[in-house]
PDB file of C-alpha atoms in Angstrom:
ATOM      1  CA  UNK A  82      19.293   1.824   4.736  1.00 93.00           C
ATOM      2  CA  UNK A  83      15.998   0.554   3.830  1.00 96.00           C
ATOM      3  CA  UNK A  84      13.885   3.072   1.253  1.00 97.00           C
ATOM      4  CA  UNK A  85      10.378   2.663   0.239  1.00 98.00           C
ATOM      5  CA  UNK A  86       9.842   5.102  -2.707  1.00 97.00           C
ATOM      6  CA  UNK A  87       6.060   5.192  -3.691  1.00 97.00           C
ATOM      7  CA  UNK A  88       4.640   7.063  -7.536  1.00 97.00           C
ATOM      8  CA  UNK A  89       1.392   6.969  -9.175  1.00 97.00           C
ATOM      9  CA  UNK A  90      -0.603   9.121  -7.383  1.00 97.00           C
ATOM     10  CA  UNK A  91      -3.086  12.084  -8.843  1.00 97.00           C
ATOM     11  CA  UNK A  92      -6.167  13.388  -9.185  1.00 98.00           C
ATOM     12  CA  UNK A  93      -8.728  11.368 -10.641  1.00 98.00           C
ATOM     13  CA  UNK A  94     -12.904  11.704 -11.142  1.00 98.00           C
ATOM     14  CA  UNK A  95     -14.732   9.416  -9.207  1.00 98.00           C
ATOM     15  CA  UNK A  96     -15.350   6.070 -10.608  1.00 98.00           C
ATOM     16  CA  UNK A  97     -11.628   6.436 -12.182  1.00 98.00           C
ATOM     17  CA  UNK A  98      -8.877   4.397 -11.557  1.00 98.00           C
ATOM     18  CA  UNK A  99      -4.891   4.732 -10.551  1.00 98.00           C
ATOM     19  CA  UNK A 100      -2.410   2.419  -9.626  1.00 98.00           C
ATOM     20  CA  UNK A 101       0.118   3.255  -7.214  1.00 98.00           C
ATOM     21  CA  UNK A 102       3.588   1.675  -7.457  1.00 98.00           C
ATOM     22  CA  UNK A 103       6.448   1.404  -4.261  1.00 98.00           C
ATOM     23  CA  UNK A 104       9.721   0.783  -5.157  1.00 98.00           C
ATOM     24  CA  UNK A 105      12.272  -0.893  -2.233  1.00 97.00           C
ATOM     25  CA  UNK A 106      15.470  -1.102  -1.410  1.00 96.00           C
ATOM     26  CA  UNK A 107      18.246  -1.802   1.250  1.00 95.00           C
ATOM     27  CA  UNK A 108      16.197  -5.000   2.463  1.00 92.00           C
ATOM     28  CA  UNK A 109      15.527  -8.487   1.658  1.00 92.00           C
ATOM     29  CA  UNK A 110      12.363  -7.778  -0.457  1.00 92.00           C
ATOM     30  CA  UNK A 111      11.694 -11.465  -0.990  1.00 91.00           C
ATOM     31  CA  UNK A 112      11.422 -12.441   2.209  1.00 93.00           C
ATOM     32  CA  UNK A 113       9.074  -8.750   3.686  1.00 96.00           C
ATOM     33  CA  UNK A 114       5.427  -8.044   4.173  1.00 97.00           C
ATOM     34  CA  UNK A 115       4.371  -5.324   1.938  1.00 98.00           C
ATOM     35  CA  UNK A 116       1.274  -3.182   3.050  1.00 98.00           C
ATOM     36  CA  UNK A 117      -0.824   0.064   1.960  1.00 98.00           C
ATOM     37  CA  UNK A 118      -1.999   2.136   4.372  1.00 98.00           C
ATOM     38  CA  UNK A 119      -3.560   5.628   3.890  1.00 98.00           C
ATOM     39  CA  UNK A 120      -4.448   8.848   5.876  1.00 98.00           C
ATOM     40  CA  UNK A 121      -6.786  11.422   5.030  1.00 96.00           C
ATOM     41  CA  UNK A 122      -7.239  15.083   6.328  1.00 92.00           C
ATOM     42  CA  UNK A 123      -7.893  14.658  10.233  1.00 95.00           C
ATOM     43  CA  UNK A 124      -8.085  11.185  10.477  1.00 97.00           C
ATOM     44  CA  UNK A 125      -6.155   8.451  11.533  1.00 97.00           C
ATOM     45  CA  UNK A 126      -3.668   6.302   9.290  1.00 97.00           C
ATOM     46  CA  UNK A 127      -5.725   3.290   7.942  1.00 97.00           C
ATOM     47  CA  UNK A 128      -4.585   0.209   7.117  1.00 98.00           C
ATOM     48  CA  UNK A 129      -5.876  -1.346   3.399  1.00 98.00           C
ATOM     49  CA  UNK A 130      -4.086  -3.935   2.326  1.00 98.00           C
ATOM     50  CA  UNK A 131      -0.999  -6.889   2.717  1.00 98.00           C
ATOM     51  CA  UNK A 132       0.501  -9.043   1.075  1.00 98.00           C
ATOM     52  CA  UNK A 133       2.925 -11.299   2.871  1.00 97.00           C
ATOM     53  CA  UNK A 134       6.287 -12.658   1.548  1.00 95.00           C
ATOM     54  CA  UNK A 135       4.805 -16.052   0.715  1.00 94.00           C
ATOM     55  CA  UNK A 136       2.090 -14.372  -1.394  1.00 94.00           C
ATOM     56  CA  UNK A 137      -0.891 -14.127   1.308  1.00 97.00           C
ATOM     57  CA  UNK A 138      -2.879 -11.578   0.704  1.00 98.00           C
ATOM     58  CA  UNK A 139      -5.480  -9.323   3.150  1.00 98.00           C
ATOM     59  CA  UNK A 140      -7.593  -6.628   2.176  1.00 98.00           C
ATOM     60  CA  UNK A 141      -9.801  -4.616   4.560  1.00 97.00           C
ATOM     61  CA  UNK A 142     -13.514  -4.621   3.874  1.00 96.00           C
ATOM     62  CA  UNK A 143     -13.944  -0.414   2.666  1.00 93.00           C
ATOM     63  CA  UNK A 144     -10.855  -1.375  -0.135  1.00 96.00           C
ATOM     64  CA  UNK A 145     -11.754  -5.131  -0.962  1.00 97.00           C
ATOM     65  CA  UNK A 146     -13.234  -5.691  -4.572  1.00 97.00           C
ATOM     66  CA  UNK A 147     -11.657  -2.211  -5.823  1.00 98.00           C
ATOM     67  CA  UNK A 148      -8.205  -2.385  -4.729  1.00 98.00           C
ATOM     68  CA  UNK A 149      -5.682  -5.334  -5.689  1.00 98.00           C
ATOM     69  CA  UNK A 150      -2.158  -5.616  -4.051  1.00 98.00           C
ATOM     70  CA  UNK A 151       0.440  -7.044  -5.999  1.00 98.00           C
ATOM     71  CA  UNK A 152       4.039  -7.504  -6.073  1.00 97.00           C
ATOM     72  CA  UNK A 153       7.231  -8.045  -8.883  1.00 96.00           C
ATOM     73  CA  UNK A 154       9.923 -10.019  -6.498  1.00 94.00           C
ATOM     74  CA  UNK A 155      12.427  -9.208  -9.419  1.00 95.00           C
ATOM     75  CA  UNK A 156      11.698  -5.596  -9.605  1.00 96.00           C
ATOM     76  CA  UNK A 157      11.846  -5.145  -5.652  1.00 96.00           C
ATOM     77  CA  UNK A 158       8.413  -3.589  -5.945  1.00 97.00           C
ATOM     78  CA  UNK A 159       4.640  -3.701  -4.825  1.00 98.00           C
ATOM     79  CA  UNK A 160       1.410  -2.108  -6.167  1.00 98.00           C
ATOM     80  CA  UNK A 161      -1.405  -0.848  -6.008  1.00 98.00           C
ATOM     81  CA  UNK A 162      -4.184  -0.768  -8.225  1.00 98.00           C
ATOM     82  CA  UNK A 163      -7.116   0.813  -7.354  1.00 98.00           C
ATOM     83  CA  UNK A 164     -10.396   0.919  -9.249  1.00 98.00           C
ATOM     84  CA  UNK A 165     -13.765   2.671  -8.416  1.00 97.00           C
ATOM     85  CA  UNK A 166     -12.505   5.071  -6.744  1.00 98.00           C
ATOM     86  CA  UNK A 167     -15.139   7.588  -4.650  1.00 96.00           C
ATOM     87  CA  UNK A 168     -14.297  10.873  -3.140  1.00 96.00           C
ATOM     88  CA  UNK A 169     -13.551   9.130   0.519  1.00 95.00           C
ATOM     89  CA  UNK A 170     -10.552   7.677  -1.178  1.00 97.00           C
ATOM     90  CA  UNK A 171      -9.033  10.793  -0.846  1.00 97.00           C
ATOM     91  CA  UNK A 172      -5.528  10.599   1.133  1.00 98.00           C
ATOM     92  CA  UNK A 173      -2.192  10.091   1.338  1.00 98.00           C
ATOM     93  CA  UNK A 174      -1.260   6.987   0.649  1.00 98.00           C
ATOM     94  CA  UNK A 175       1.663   4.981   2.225  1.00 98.00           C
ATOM     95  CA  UNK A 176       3.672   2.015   1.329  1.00 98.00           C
ATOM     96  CA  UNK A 177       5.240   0.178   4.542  1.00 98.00           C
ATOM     97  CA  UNK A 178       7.815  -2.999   4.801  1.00 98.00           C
ATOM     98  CA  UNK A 179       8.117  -5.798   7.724  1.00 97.00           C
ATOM     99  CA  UNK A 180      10.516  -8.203   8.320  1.00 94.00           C
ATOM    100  CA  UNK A 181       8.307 -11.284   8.267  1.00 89.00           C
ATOM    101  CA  UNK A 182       9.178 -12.310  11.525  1.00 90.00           C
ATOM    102  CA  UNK A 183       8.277  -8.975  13.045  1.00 91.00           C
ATOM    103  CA  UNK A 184       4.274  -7.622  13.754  1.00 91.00           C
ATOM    104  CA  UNK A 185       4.691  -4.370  13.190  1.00 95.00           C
ATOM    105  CA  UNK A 186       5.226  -2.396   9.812  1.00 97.00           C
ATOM    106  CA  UNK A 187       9.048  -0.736  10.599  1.00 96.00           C
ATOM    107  CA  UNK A 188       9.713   1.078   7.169  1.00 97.00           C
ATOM    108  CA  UNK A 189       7.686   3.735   5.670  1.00 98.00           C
ATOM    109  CA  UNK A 190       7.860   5.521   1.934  1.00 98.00           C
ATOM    110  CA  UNK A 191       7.103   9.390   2.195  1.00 97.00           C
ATOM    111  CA  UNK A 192       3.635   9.537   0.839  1.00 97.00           C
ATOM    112  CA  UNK A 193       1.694  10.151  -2.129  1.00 98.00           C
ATOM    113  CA  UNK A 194      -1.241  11.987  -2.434  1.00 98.00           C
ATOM    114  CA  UNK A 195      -4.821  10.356  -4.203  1.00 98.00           C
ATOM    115  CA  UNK A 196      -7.475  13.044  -4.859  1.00 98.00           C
ATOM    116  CA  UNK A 197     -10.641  11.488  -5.932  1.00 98.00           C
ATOM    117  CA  UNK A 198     -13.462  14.334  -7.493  1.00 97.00           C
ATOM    118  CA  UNK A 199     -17.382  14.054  -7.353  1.00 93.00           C
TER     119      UNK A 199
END
């Protein structure tokens, strides 16, 4: 079955950095979206950033110019590094997977948790 395994997360001081790592298996990694998404305390899960199986890459405006998605095709993994970090950064952070053919995200790691002090 497919596993998303994410790492990297922490507490960190504002203006700080941390990159956040998701490790896959059980699907065709090569040919999947890979996204970030994110939910804090009472809010909704937010979407930050994609990067498609041909290399595309999205970023929502709150993340774009601090965060940078990237992914190793041999190592079956995608990042995130994330720079400037502020105190609304706080969260949980999520990796996801899609088939490329398919819209919606279908495979979700278990979390890891970004604490960002003022």
């Amino acid at each position: 079955q497919v596993q998303l395994v994410e790492s990297g997360g922490g507490l960190v001081q504002a203006g700080g950095s941390l990159r956040l790592s998701c490790a896959a298996s059980g699907l065709t990694f090569s040919s999947a979206d890979m996204g970030w998404f994110r939910q804090a305390p009472g809010k909704e899960r937010e979407f930050l950033a994609l990067i498609r199986w041909s290399g595309y890459i999205y970023y929502v405006d709150s993340v774009k110019g601090r965060f940078t998605i990237s992914r190793d095709k041999a190592k079956n993994s995608v990042y995130l590094q994330m720079d400037s970090l502020k105190p609304e950064d706080t969260a949980v952070y999520y990796c996801a997977a899609r088939r490329r053919t398919v819209n919606e995200f279908e495979y979700w790691g278990q979390g890891t948790q970004v604490t960002v002090s003022s």
